mmCIF file with all atom_site columns, C-alpha atoms in Angstrom:
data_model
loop_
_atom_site.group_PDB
_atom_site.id
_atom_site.type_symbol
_atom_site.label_atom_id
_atom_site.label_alt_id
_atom_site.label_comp_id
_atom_site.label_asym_id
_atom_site.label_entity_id
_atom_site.label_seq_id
_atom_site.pdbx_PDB_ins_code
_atom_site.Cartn_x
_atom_site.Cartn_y
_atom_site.Cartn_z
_atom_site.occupancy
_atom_site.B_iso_or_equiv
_atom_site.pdbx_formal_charge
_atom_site.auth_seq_id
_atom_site.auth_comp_id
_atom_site.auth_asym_id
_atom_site.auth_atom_id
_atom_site.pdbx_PDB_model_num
ATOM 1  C CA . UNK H 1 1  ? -12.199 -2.955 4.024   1.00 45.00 ? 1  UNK H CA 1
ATOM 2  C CA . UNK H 1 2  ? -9.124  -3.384 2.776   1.00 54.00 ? 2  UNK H CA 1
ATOM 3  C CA . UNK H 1 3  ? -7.174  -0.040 1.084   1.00 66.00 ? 3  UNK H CA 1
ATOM 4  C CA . UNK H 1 4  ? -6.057  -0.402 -2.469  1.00 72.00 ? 4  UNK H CA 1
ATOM 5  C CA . UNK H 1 5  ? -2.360  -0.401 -2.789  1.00 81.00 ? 5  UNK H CA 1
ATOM 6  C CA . UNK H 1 6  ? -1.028  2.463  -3.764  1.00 87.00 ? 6  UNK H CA 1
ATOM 7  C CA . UNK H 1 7  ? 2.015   2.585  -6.930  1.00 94.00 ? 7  UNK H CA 1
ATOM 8  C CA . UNK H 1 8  ? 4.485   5.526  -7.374  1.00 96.00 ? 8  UNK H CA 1
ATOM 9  C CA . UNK H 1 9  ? 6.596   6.114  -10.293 1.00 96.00 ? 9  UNK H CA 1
ATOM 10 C CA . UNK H 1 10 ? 10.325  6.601  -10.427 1.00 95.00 ? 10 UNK H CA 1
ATOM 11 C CA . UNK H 1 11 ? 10.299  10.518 -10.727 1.00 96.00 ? 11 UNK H CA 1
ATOM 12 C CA . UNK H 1 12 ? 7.586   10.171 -7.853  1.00 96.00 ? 12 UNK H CA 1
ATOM 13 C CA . UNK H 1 13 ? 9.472   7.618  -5.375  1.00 96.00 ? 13 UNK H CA 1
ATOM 14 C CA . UNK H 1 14 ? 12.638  9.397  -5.605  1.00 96.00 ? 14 UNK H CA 1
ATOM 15 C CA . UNK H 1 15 ? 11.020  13.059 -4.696  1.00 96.00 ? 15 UNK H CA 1
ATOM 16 C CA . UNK H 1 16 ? 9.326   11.054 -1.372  1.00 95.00 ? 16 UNK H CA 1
ATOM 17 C CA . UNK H 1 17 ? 12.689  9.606  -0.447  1.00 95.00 ? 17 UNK H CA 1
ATOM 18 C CA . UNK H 1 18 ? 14.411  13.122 -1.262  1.00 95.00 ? 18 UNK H CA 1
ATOM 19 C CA . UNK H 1 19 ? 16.602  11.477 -3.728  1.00 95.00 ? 19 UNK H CA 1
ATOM 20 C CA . UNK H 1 20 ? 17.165  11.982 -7.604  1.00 96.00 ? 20 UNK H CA 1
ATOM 21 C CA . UNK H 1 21 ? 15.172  9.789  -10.331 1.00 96.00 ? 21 UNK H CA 1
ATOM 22 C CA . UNK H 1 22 ? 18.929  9.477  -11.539 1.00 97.00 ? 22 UNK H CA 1
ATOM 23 C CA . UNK H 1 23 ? 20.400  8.079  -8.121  1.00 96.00 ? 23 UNK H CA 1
ATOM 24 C CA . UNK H 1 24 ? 16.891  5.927  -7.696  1.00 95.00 ? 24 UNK H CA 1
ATOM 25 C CA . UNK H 1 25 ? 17.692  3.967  -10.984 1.00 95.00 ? 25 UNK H CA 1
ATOM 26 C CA . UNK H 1 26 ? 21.075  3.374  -10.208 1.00 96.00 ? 26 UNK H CA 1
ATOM 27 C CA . UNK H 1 27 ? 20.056  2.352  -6.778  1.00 95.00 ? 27 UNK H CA 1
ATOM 28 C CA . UNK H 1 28 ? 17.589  -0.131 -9.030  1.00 93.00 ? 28 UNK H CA 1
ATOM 29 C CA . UNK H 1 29 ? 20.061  -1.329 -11.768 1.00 94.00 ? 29 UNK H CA 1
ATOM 30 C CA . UNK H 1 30 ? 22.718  -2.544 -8.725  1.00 94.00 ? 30 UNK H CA 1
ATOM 31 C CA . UNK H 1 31 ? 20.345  -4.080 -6.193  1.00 93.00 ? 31 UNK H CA 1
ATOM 32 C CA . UNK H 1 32 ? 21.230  -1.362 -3.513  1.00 93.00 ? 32 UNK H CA 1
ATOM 33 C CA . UNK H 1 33 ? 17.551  0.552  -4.097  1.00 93.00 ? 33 UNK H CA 1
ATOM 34 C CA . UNK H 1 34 ? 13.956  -0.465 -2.333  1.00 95.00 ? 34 UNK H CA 1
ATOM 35 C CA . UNK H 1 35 ? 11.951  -3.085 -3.664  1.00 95.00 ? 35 UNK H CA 1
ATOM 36 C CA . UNK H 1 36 ? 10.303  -2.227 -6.941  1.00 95.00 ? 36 UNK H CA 1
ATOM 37 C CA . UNK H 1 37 ? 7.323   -4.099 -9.314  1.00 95.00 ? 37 UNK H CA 1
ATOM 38 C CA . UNK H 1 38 ? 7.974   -4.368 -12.849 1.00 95.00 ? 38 UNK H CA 1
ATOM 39 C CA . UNK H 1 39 ? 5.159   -3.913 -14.923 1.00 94.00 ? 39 UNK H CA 1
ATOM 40 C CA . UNK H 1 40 ? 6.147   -4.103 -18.540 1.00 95.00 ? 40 UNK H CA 1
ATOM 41 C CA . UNK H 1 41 ? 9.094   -1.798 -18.959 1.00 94.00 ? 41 UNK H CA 1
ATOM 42 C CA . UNK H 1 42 ? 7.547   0.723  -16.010 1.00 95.00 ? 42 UNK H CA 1
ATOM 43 C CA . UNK H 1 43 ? 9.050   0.229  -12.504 1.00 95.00 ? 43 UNK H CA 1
ATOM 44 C CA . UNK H 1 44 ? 6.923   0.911  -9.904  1.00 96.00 ? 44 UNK H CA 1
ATOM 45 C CA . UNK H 1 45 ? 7.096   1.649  -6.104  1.00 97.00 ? 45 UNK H CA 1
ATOM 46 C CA . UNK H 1 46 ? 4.935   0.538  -3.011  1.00 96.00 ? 46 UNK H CA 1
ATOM 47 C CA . UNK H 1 47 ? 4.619   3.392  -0.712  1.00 94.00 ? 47 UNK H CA 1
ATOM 48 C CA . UNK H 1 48 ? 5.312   0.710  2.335   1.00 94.00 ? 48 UNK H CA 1
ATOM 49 C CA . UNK H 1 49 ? 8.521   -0.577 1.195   1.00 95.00 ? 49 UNK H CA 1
ATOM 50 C CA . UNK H 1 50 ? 10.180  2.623  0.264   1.00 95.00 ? 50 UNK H CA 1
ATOM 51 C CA . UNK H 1 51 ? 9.114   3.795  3.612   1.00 93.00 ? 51 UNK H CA 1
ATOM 52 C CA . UNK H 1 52 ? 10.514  0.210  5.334   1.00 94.00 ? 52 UNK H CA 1
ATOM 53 C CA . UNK H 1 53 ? 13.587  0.837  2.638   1.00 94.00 ? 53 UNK H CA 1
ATOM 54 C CA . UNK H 1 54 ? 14.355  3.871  4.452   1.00 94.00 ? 54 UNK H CA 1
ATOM 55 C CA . UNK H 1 55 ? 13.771  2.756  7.710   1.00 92.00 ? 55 UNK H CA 1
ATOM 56 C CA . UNK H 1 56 ? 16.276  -0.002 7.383   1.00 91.00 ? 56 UNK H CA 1
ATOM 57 C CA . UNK H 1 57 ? 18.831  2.905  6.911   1.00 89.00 ? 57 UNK H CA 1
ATOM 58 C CA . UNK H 1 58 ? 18.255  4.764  9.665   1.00 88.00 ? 58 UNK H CA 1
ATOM 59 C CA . UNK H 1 59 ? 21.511  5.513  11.794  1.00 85.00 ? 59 UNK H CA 1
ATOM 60 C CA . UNK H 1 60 ? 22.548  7.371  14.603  1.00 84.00 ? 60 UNK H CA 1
ATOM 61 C CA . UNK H 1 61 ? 25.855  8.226  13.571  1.00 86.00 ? 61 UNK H CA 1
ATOM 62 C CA . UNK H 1 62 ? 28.098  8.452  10.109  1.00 84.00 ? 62 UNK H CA 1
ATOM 63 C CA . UNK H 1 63 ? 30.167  5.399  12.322  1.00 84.00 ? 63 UNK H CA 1
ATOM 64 C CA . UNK H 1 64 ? 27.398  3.276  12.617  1.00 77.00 ? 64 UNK H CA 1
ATOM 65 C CA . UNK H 1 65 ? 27.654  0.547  10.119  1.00 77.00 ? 65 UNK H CA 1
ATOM 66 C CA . UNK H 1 66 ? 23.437  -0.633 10.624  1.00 73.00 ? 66 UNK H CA 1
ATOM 67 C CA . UNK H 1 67 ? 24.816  -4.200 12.764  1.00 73.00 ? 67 UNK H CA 1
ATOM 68 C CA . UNK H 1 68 ? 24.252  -2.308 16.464  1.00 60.00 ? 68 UNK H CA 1
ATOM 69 C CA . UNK H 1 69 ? 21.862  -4.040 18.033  1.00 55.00 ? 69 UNK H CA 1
ATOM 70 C CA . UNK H 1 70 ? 20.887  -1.201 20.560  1.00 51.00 ? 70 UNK H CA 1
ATOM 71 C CA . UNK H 1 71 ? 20.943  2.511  20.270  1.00 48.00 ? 71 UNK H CA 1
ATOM 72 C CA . UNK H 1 72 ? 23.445  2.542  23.068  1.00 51.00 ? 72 UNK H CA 1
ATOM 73 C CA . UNK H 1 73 ? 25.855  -0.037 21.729  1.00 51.00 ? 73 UNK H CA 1
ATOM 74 C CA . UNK H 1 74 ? 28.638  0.884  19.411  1.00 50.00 ? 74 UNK H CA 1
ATOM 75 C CA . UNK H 1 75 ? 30.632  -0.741 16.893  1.00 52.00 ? 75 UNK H CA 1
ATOM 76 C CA . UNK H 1 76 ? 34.053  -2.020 18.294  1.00 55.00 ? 76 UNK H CA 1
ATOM 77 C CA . UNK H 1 77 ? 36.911  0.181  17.145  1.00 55.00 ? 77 UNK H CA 1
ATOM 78 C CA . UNK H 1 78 ? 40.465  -0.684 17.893  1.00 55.00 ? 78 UNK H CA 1
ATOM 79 C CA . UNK H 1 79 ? 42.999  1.795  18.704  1.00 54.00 ? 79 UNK H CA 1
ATOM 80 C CA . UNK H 1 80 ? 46.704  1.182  17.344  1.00 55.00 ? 80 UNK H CA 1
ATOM 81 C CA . UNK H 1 81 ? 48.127  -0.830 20.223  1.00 56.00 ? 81 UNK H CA 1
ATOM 82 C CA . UNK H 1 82 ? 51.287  1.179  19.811  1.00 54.00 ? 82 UNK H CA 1
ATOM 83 C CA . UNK H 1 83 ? 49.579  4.516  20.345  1.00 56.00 ? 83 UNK H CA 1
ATOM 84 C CA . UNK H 1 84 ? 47.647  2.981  22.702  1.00 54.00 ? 84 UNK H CA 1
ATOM 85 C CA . UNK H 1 85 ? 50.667  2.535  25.083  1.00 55.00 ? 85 UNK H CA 1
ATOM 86 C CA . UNK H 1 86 ? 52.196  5.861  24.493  1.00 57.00 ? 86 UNK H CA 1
ATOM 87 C CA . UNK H 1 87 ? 55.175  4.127  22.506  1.00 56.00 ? 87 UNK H CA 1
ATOM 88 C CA . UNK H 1 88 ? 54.955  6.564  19.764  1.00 58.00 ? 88 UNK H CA 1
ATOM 89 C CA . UNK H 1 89 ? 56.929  9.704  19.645  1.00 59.00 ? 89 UNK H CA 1
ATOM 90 C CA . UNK H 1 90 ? 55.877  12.658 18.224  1.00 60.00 ? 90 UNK H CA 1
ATOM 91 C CA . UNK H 1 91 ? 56.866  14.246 14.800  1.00 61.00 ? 91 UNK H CA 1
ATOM 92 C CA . UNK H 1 92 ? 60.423  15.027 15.089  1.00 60.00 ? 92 UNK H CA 1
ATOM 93 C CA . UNK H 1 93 ? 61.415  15.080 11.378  1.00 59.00 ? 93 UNK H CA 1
ATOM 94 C CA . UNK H 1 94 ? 60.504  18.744 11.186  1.00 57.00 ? 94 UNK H CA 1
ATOM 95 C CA . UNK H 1 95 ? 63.671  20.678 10.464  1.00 61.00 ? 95 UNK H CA 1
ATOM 96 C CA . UNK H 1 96 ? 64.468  23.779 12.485  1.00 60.00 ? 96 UNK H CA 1
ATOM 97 C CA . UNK H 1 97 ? 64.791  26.973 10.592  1.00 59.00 ? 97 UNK H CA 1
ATOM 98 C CA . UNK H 1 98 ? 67.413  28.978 10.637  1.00 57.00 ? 98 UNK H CA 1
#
């Protein structure tokens, strides 16, 4: 049999994702927020795709940018070549004090 889908409100959505109403309409009004149904002038929320909406979000660090296609892999981060070979010098333009 197959379960009847199941419609949350704004105020409702944004308390199961932990989030504000406020920051859940904003999310709506710039394309950034879950999938929503418009009925009328109510927007309303399937349970599954605010829970696949915050699964798609899911990191492992604040570095990780979501394109990592393993756990173990990380996003390639160049050093400053210069640094890198020990060609800088350290702060010297601190006066000495009398």
């Amino acid at each position: 049999m197959e379960q009847a889908t199941k419609f949350l409100s704004t105020p409702q959505a944004a308390e199961r994702l932990g989030l504000s109403a406020r920051t859940l309409e904003e999310y709506r009004r710039t394309g950034q927020g879950p999938v929503f149904h418009r009925f009328g002038y109510l927007a309303r929320y399937r349970v599954t795709d605010l829970e696949a909406w915050a699964a798609a979000r899911r990191r492992t660090t604040t570095a990780d940018d979501g394109n990592a296609v393993s756990q173990g892999e990380r996003p390639n981060r160049r050093r400053c070549p210069r640094r890198a070979r020990g060609r800088l010098r350290p702060n010297r333009s601190a006066r000495k004090r009398r």
